PDB file of C-alpha atoms and ligand atoms in Angstrom:
ATOM      1  CA  MET W   7      -8.083 -24.797   1.167  1.00 45.00           C
ATOM      2  CA  THR W   8      -8.646 -21.290  -0.144  1.00 61.00           C
ATOM      3  CA  ASN W   9     -10.272 -20.827  -3.522  1.00 70.00           C
ATOM      4  CA  TYR W  10      -8.182 -17.980  -4.912  1.00 72.00           C
ATOM      5  CA  ASP W  11     -10.691 -17.073  -7.615  1.00 69.00           C
ATOM      6  CA  LYS W  12     -13.309 -16.414  -4.979  1.00 73.00           C
ATOM      7  CA  ILE W  13     -11.341 -13.794  -3.055  1.00 84.00           C
ATOM      8  CA  ASN W  14     -13.181 -10.633  -3.921  1.00 88.00           C
ATOM      9  CA  ALA W  15     -12.647  -6.987  -3.086  1.00 92.00           C
ATOM     10  CA  GLU W  16     -15.091  -4.148  -2.808  1.00 91.00           C
ATOM     11  CA  PHE W  17     -13.871  -0.576  -3.142  1.00 91.00           C
ATOM     12  CA  VAL W  18     -15.282   1.376  -0.203  1.00 92.00           C
ATOM     13  CA  ARG W  19     -13.876   4.922  -0.331  1.00 91.00           C
ATOM     14  CA  SER W  20     -10.861   7.109  -1.025  1.00 91.00           C
ATOM     15  CA  PHE W  21      -9.232   9.341   1.570  1.00 92.00           C
ATOM     16  CA  ALA W  22      -6.968  12.353   1.126  1.00 90.00           C
ATOM     17  CA  HIS W  23      -5.964  12.662   4.796  1.00 92.00           C
ATOM     18  CA  TYR W  24      -5.081  10.118   7.428  1.00 94.00           C
ATOM     19  CA  LYS W  25      -7.408  11.631  10.044  1.00 93.00           C
ATOM     20  CA  ASP W  26     -10.443  10.854   7.868  1.00 93.00           C
ATOM     21  CA  ILE W  27      -9.772   7.144   7.308  1.00 92.00           C
ATOM     22  CA  PHE W  28     -12.226   4.781   9.000  1.00 93.00           C
ATOM     23  CA  PRO W  29     -11.184   3.530  12.444  1.00 89.00           C
ATOM     24  CA  ALA W  30      -8.638   0.739  12.188  1.00 85.00           C
ATOM     25  CA  ARG W  31      -9.806  -2.832  11.944  1.00 78.00           C
ATOM     26  CA  GLU W  32      -7.807  -5.755  13.207  1.00 76.00           C
ATOM     27  CA  ASP W  33      -6.944  -7.447   9.963  1.00 91.00           C
ATOM     28  CA  GLU W  34      -5.698  -4.571   7.876  1.00 95.00           C
ATOM     29  CA  TYR W  35      -2.856  -4.439   5.332  1.00 96.00           C
ATOM     30  CA  CYS W  36      -1.597  -1.696   3.077  1.00 97.00           C
ATOM     31  CA  LEU W  37      -0.124  -1.602  -0.404  1.00 97.00           C
ATOM     32  CA  LEU W  38       2.951   0.494  -0.844  1.00 96.00           C
ATOM     33  CA  GLY W  39       5.165   1.157  -3.837  1.00 96.00           C
ATOM     34  CA  ARG W  40       6.812   3.692  -6.022  1.00 94.00           C
ATOM     35  CA  SER W  41       4.574   5.608  -8.379  1.00 89.00           C
ATOM     36  CA  ASN W  42       4.125   3.630 -11.641  1.00 91.00           C
ATOM     37  CA  VAL W  43       5.365   0.370 -10.068  1.00 95.00           C
ATOM     38  CA  GLY W  44       2.156  -1.327 -11.273  1.00 95.00           C
ATOM     39  CA  LYS W  45       0.114  -1.149  -8.066  1.00 94.00           C
ATOM     40  CA  SER W  46      -3.246  -0.495  -9.740  1.00 92.00           C
ATOM     41  CA  SER W  47      -2.590  -3.190 -12.343  1.00 94.00           C
ATOM     42  CA  PHE W  48      -1.677  -5.588  -9.563  1.00 96.00           C
ATOM     43  CA  LEU W  49      -4.913  -4.828  -7.697  1.00 95.00           C
ATOM     44  CA  ASN W  50      -7.040  -5.436 -10.778  1.00 94.00           C
ATOM     45  CA  HIS W  51      -5.177  -8.601 -11.677  1.00 95.00           C
ATOM     46  CA  VAL W  52      -5.022 -10.174  -8.256  1.00 95.00           C
ATOM     47  CA  PHE W  53      -8.811  -9.868  -7.893  1.00 94.00           C
ATOM     48  CA  ASN W  54      -9.387 -10.759 -11.532  1.00 91.00           C
ATOM     49  CA  ARG W  55     -11.247  -7.494 -12.119  1.00 89.00           C
ATOM     50  CA  LYS W  56     -10.901  -4.980 -14.932  1.00 84.00           C
ATOM     51  CA  HIS W  57     -11.608  -1.677 -13.237  1.00 84.00           C
ATOM     52  CA  LEU W  58     -11.200  -2.074  -9.495  1.00 85.00           C
ATOM     53  CA  ALA W  59      -8.296   0.373  -9.596  1.00 79.00           C
ATOM     54  CA  LYS W  60      -7.323   2.971 -12.182  1.00 72.00           C
ATOM     55  CA  VAL W  61      -4.378   1.999 -14.367  1.00 65.00           C
ATOM     56  CA  SER W  62      -2.468   4.847 -15.938  1.00 61.00           C
ATOM     57  CA  LYS W  63       0.409   5.330 -18.360  1.00 59.00           C
ATOM     58  CA  THR W  64       1.110   8.618 -16.585  1.00 60.00           C
ATOM     59  CA  PRO W  65       2.759   8.177 -13.206  1.00 57.00           C
ATOM     60  CA  GLY W  66       1.454   9.998 -10.147  1.00 56.00           C
ATOM     61  CA  LYS W  67      -2.263   9.777 -10.859  1.00 59.00           C
ATOM     62  CA  THR W  68      -3.394   8.069  -7.675  1.00 70.00           C
ATOM     63  CA  SER W  69      -2.886  10.541  -4.873  1.00 82.00           C
ATOM     64  CA  LEU W  70      -5.403   9.127  -2.412  1.00 88.00           C
ATOM     65  CA  ALA W  71      -5.579   6.190  -0.057  1.00 92.00           C
ATOM     66  CA  ASN W  72      -8.111   3.698  -1.422  1.00 92.00           C
ATOM     67  CA  TYR W  73      -9.877   1.533   1.108  1.00 94.00           C
ATOM     68  CA  PHE W  74     -10.934  -1.983   0.035  1.00 93.00           C
ATOM     69  CA  ARG W  75     -12.892  -4.613   1.919  1.00 94.00           C
ATOM     70  CA  LEU W  76     -12.008  -8.174   0.942  1.00 93.00           C
ATOM     71  CA  SER W  77     -14.531 -10.988   1.021  1.00 84.00           C
ATOM     72  CA  ASN W  78     -12.998 -12.619   4.094  1.00 81.00           C
ATOM     73  CA  ASN W  79     -13.096  -9.575   6.381  1.00 87.00           C
ATOM     74  CA  ILE W  80      -9.633  -8.401   5.478  1.00 93.00           C
ATOM     75  CA  ILE W  81      -9.042  -4.720   4.755  1.00 95.00           C
ATOM     76  CA  TRP W  82      -6.509  -3.488   2.200  1.00 96.00           C
ATOM     77  CA  VAL W  83      -5.556   0.171   2.010  1.00 95.00           C
ATOM     78  CA  ASP W  84      -3.896   1.141  -1.249  1.00 95.00           C
ATOM     79  CA  LEU W  85      -1.594   4.077  -0.452  1.00 94.00           C
ATOM     80  CA  PRO W  86      -0.485   6.705  -3.006  1.00 91.00           C
ATOM     81  CA  GLY W  87       2.649   5.807  -4.950  1.00 91.00           C
ATOM     82  CA  TYR W  88       5.747   7.477  -3.535  1.00 89.00           C
ATOM     83  CA  GLY W  89       8.581   9.187  -5.376  1.00 82.00           C
ATOM     84  CA  TYR W  90       6.735  10.982  -8.144  1.00 70.00           C
ATOM     85  CA  ALA W  91       8.705  14.153  -8.863  1.00 63.00           C
ATOM     86  CA  LYS W  92       6.280  16.139 -11.004  1.00 64.00           C
ATOM     87  CA  VAL W  93       3.805  17.305  -8.389  1.00 67.00           C
ATOM     88  CA  ASN W  94       3.909  20.609  -6.583  1.00 70.00           C
ATOM     89  CA  GLY W  95       5.365  20.887  -3.104  1.00 73.00           C
ATOM     90  CA  LYS W  96       2.070  21.092  -1.209  1.00 75.00           C
ATOM     91  CA  GLU W  97       0.548  18.064  -2.920  1.00 74.00           C
ATOM     92  CA  LYS W  98       3.742  16.102  -2.404  1.00 73.00           C
ATOM     93  CA  GLN W  99       3.712  16.984   1.274  1.00 79.00           C
ATOM     94  CA  ARG W 100       0.128  15.771   1.582  1.00 80.00           C
ATOM     95  CA  TRP W 101       0.920  12.438  -0.109  1.00 81.00           C
ATOM     96  CA  SER W 102       3.992  11.705   1.905  1.00 86.00           C
ATOM     97  CA  ARG W 103       2.200  12.769   5.086  1.00 89.00           C
ATOM     98  CA  LEU W 104      -0.684  10.441   4.244  1.00 92.00           C
ATOM     99  CA  ILE W 105       1.726   7.538   3.700  1.00 93.00           C
ATOM    100  CA  SER W 106       3.858   8.163   6.774  1.00 93.00           C
ATOM    101  CA  ASP W 107       0.928   8.961   9.104  1.00 94.00           C
ATOM    102  CA  TYR W 108      -0.880   5.845   7.980  1.00 95.00           C
ATOM    103  CA  CYS W 109       2.061   3.479   8.400  1.00 94.00           C
ATOM    104  CA  GLU W 110       3.368   5.041  11.588  1.00 94.00           C
ATOM    105  CA  LYS W 111       0.075   5.589  13.431  1.00 94.00           C
ATOM    106  CA  ARG W 112      -2.243   2.875  12.248  1.00 95.00           C
ATOM    107  CA  LYS W 113      -2.749   0.566  15.209  1.00 89.00           C
ATOM    108  CA  GLY W 114      -4.526  -2.218  13.329  1.00 86.00           C
ATOM    109  CA  LEU W 115      -1.937  -2.402  10.570  1.00 95.00           C
ATOM    110  CA  GLN W 116      -0.781  -6.020  10.310  1.00 95.00           C
ATOM    111  CA  GLY W 117       1.592  -5.787   7.394  1.00 96.00           C
ATOM    112  CA  VAL W 118       2.774  -3.963   4.304  1.00 97.00           C
ATOM    113  CA  ILE W 119       2.527  -5.436   0.809  1.00 98.00           C
ATOM    114  CA  TRP W 120       5.472  -3.696  -0.814  1.00 98.00           C
ATOM    115  CA  LEU W 121       5.581  -3.550  -4.617  1.00 98.00           C
ATOM    116  CA  LEU W 122       8.938  -3.176  -6.365  1.00 98.00           C
ATOM    117  CA  ASP W 123       9.728  -3.094 -10.082  1.00 98.00           C
ATOM    118  CA  ILE W 124      11.753  -6.221 -10.968  1.00 98.00           C
ATOM    119  CA  ARG W 125      13.775  -4.174 -13.474  1.00 98.00           C
ATOM    120  CA  HIS W 126      15.263  -1.705 -10.993  1.00 98.00           C
ATOM    121  CA  PRO W 127      16.706  -3.326  -7.874  1.00 97.00           C
ATOM    122  CA  GLY W 128      17.862  -0.918  -5.179  1.00 95.00           C
ATOM    123  CA  THR W 129      16.831   2.513  -6.473  1.00 96.00           C
ATOM    124  CA  LYS W 130      17.587   5.353  -4.077  1.00 94.00           C
ATOM    125  CA  ILE W 131      13.923   5.986  -3.356  1.00 93.00           C
ATOM    126  CA  ASP W 132      13.180   2.308  -2.593  1.00 96.00           C
ATOM    127  CA  LYS W 133      16.228   2.107  -0.336  1.00 96.00           C
ATOM    128  CA  GLU W 134      14.982   5.158   1.549  1.00 94.00           C
ATOM    129  CA  ALA W 135      11.531   3.604   1.852  1.00 94.00           C
ATOM    130  CA  TRP W 136      13.118   0.406   3.206  1.00 95.00           C
ATOM    131  CA  MET W 137      15.185   2.247   5.827  1.00 93.00           C
ATOM    132  CA  TRP W 138      11.988   3.866   7.065  1.00 93.00           C
ATOM    133  CA  LEU W 139       9.923   0.657   6.879  1.00 93.00           C
ATOM    134  CA  ARG W 140      12.470  -1.172   8.997  1.00 92.00           C
ATOM    135  CA  THR W 141      12.132   1.383  11.778  1.00 93.00           C
ATOM    136  CA  LEU W 142       8.393   0.619  11.939  1.00 93.00           C
ATOM    137  CA  ASP W 143       8.892  -3.081  12.608  1.00 90.00           C
ATOM    138  CA  ILE W 144       5.873  -4.176  10.527  1.00 93.00           C
ATOM    139  CA  PRO W 145       5.914  -7.434   8.532  1.00 95.00           C
ATOM    140  CA  VAL W 146       6.632  -6.798   4.851  1.00 96.00           C
ATOM    141  CA  LEU W 147       5.576  -8.962   1.913  1.00 98.00           C
ATOM    142  CA  PRO W 148       7.664  -7.936  -1.137  1.00 98.00           C
ATOM    143  CA  VAL W 149       6.084  -8.305  -4.579  1.00 98.00           C
ATOM    144  CA  LEU W 150       8.338  -7.895  -7.624  1.00 98.00           C
ATOM    145  CA  THR W 151       6.197  -6.494 -10.426  1.00 98.00           C
ATOM    146  CA  LYS W 152       6.384  -6.547 -14.252  1.00 98.00           C
ATOM    147  CA  CYS W 153       8.374  -9.806 -14.355  1.00 98.00           C
ATOM    148  CA  ASP W 154       7.343 -10.393 -17.988  1.00 98.00           C
ATOM    149  CA  LYS W 155       9.439  -7.382 -18.973  1.00 98.00           C
ATOM    150  CA  LEU W 156      12.616  -9.408 -18.362  1.00 98.00           C
ATOM    151  CA  SER W 157      13.789 -12.793 -19.608  1.00 97.00           C
ATOM    152  CA  LYS W 158      13.456 -15.627 -17.091  1.00 95.00           C
ATOM    153  CA  ASN W 159      17.201 -15.525 -16.381  1.00 97.00           C
ATOM    154  CA  ASN W 160      17.328 -11.772 -15.908  1.00 98.00           C
ATOM    155  CA  ALA W 161      14.240 -11.820 -13.687  1.00 97.00           C
ATOM    156  CA  ALA W 162      15.840 -14.512 -11.516  1.00 97.00           C
ATOM    157  CA  SER W 163      19.089 -12.567 -11.357  1.00 98.00           C
ATOM    158  CA  ASN W 164      17.306  -9.339 -10.383  1.00 98.00           C
ATOM    159  CA  GLY W 165      15.278 -11.254  -7.811  1.00 98.00           C
ATOM    160  CA  LYS W 166      18.585 -12.359  -6.301  1.00 97.00           C
ATOM    161  CA  LYS W 167      19.875  -8.768  -6.348  1.00 98.00           C
ATOM    162  CA  TYR W 168      16.743  -7.621  -4.534  1.00 98.00           C
ATOM    163  CA  ARG W 169      17.235 -10.257  -1.844  1.00 97.00           C
ATOM    164  CA  GLU W 170      20.883  -9.279  -1.413  1.00 97.00           C
ATOM    165  CA  ILE W 171      20.113  -5.570  -1.143  1.00 97.00           C
ATOM    166  CA  PHE W 172      17.115  -5.742   1.177  1.00 97.00           C
ATOM    167  CA  HIS W 173      17.547  -8.996   3.114  1.00 96.00           C
ATOM    168  CA  PHE W 174      13.795  -9.537   3.128  1.00 95.00           C
ATOM    169  CA  THR W 175      12.510 -11.752   5.909  1.00 93.00           C
ATOM    170  CA  PHE W 176       9.861 -13.117   3.553  1.00 95.00           C
ATOM    171  CA  GLU W 177      10.566 -14.459   0.052  1.00 95.00           C
ATOM    172  CA  PRO W 178       9.431 -11.940  -2.629  1.00 97.00           C
ATOM    173  CA  VAL W 179       6.554 -12.902  -4.923  1.00 98.00           C
ATOM    174  CA  MET W 180       7.396 -12.699  -8.632  1.00 98.00           C
ATOM    175  CA  TYR W 181       4.410 -11.034 -10.296  1.00 98.00           C
ATOM    176  CA  SER W 182       3.257 -10.270 -13.827  1.00 98.00           C
ATOM    177  CA  ILE W 183      -0.190  -9.246 -14.976  1.00 97.00           C
ATOM    178  CA  VAL W 184       0.248 -11.263 -18.161  1.00 97.00           C
ATOM    179  CA  ASP W 185       0.797 -14.479 -16.208  1.00 94.00           C
ATOM    180  CA  SER W 186      -2.345 -15.840 -14.568  1.00 85.00           C
ATOM    181  CA  GLY W 187      -0.187 -18.129 -12.369  1.00 93.00           C
ATOM    182  CA  SER W 188       0.991 -14.985 -10.550  1.00 96.00           C
ATOM    183  CA  ARG W 189      -2.379 -14.664  -8.889  1.00 95.00           C
ATOM    184  CA  GLU W 190      -2.263 -18.027  -7.187  1.00 94.00           C
ATOM    185  CA  ARG W 191       1.416 -17.559  -6.310  1.00 96.00           C
ATOM    186  CA  PHE W 192       0.587 -14.279  -4.628  1.00 97.00           C
ATOM    187  CA  TRP W 193      -2.380 -15.566  -2.620  1.00 96.00           C
ATOM    188  CA  LYS W 194      -0.441 -18.575  -1.375  1.00 95.00           C
ATOM    189  CA  ALA W 195       2.378 -16.284  -0.276  1.00 97.00           C
ATOM    190  CA  PHE W 196      -0.020 -13.771   1.267  1.00 96.00           C
ATOM    191  CA  TYR W 197      -1.784 -16.350   3.437  1.00 94.00           C
ATOM    192  CA  SER W 198       1.417 -18.016   4.523  1.00 95.00           C
ATOM    193  CA  TRP W 199       3.007 -14.620   5.311  1.00 95.00           C
ATOM    194  CA  ARG W 200      -0.093 -13.651   7.260  1.00 93.00           C
ATOM    195  CA  GLU W 201       0.103 -16.852   9.273  1.00 90.00           C
ATOM    196  CA  ARG W 202       3.832 -16.584   9.837  1.00 87.00           C
ATOM    197  CA  SER W 203       3.656 -12.967  10.875  1.00 81.00           C
ATOM    198  CA  GLY W 204       1.016 -13.845  13.447  1.00 69.00           C
ATOM    199  CA  CYS W 205      -1.606 -11.738  11.684  1.00 60.00           C
ATOM    200  CA  ASP W 206      -3.981 -14.667  11.278  1.00 55.00           C
ATOM    201  CA  LYS W 207      -5.356 -14.753  14.803  1.00 49.00           C
TER     202      LYS W 207
HETATM  203  P1  LIG X 309       0.729   2.454 -10.458  1.00 86.31           P
HETATM  204  O1  LIG X 309       1.058   3.901 -10.718  1.00 86.31           O
HETATM  205  O2  LIG X 309       1.713   1.828  -9.534  1.00 86.31           O
HETATM  206  O3  LIG X 309      -0.696   2.219 -10.043  1.00 86.31           O
HETATM  207  O4  LIG X 309       0.973   1.687 -11.876  1.00 86.31           O
HETATM  208  P2  LIG X 309      -0.089   1.177 -12.954  1.00 86.31           P
HETATM  209  O5  LIG X 309      -0.793  -0.044 -12.504  1.00 86.31           O
HETATM  210  O6  LIG X 309      -0.920   2.333 -13.417  1.00 86.31           O
HETATM  211  O7  LIG X 309       0.922   0.673 -14.108  1.00 86.31           O
HETATM  212  C1  LIG X 309       1.858   1.527 -14.707  1.00 86.31           C
HETATM  213  C2  LIG X 309       2.185   0.979 -16.099  1.00 86.31           C
HETATM  214  O8  LIG X 309       2.827  -0.292 -15.979  1.00 86.31           O
HETATM  215  C3  LIG X 309       0.936   0.755 -16.952  1.00 86.31           C
HETATM  216  O9  LIG X 309       1.249   1.120 -18.275  1.00 86.31           O
HETATM  217  C4  LIG X 309       0.705  -0.761 -16.841  1.00 86.31           C
HETATM  218  O10 LIG X 309       0.052  -1.308 -17.970  1.00 86.31           O
HETATM  219  C5  LIG X 309       2.132  -1.289 -16.726  1.00 86.31           C
HETATM  220  N1  LIG X 309       2.209  -2.573 -15.985  1.00 86.31           N
HETATM  221  C6  LIG X 309       1.815  -2.818 -14.725  1.00 86.31           C
HETATM  222  N2  LIG X 309       2.038  -4.098 -14.362  1.00 86.31           N
HETATM  223  C7  LIG X 309       2.588  -4.709 -15.448  1.00 86.31           C
HETATM  224  C8  LIG X 309       3.043  -6.054 -15.717  1.00 86.31           C
HETATM  225  O11 LIG X 309       3.010  -6.980 -14.884  1.00 86.31           O
HETATM  226  N3  LIG X 309       3.560  -6.286 -16.968  1.00 86.31           N
HETATM  227  C9  LIG X 309       3.646  -5.300 -17.914  1.00 86.31           C
HETATM  228  N4  LIG X 309       4.184  -5.630 -19.092  1.00 86.31           N
HETATM  229  N5  LIG X 309       3.224  -4.045 -17.699  1.00 86.31           N
HETATM  230  C10 LIG X 309       2.698  -3.742 -16.487  1.00 86.31           C
END
């Protein structure tokens, strides 16, 4: 039985380019999501830490890939948020290159933890990301963020919409950083997804 409070993460380094990232390890996962989806908040909350990742009211602040080592020899790579319009062309190219190179070339990549805002099912940019993700044939664990921003009924209804639009193979995790139960829900889902996807060798 896993003790979810004891799963820790250590920030190792940030990378601006795919070629510089440490050689791939076997048990590696990445975090993907639209800019401002709540990825940094999720990271801090899921590890019960205040400042593991930078939370910002301004979208588009995290433009690097952040490499984390988890206590049980698992690696998480937090990729830059996609879809942020207000950056110049060159920077944007670097970000999207970093994301696509990482996901397309990374041999040790076991799965993608994909964060989606519960309030906006099926945005154009998320649909585009999904079309691309499907071509990669990597297991995806969807996490629907900011669930406290909707009533229970509306969150359930948007969860249904998400399932209808994307036909996820794994049930999405409903997440909110103001609900401590989210943490345990996520870890249970993560370990069962990892087992089911054959990542837990
Ligand atoms: P990132 O750009 O994806 O890393 O997003 P951040 O973690 O910086 O979050 C963007 C904004 O959403 C911040 O103002 C957070 O406080 C807020 N946020 C993130 N997760 C939640 C959540 O579960 N509930 C609420 N109410 N706000 C959240």
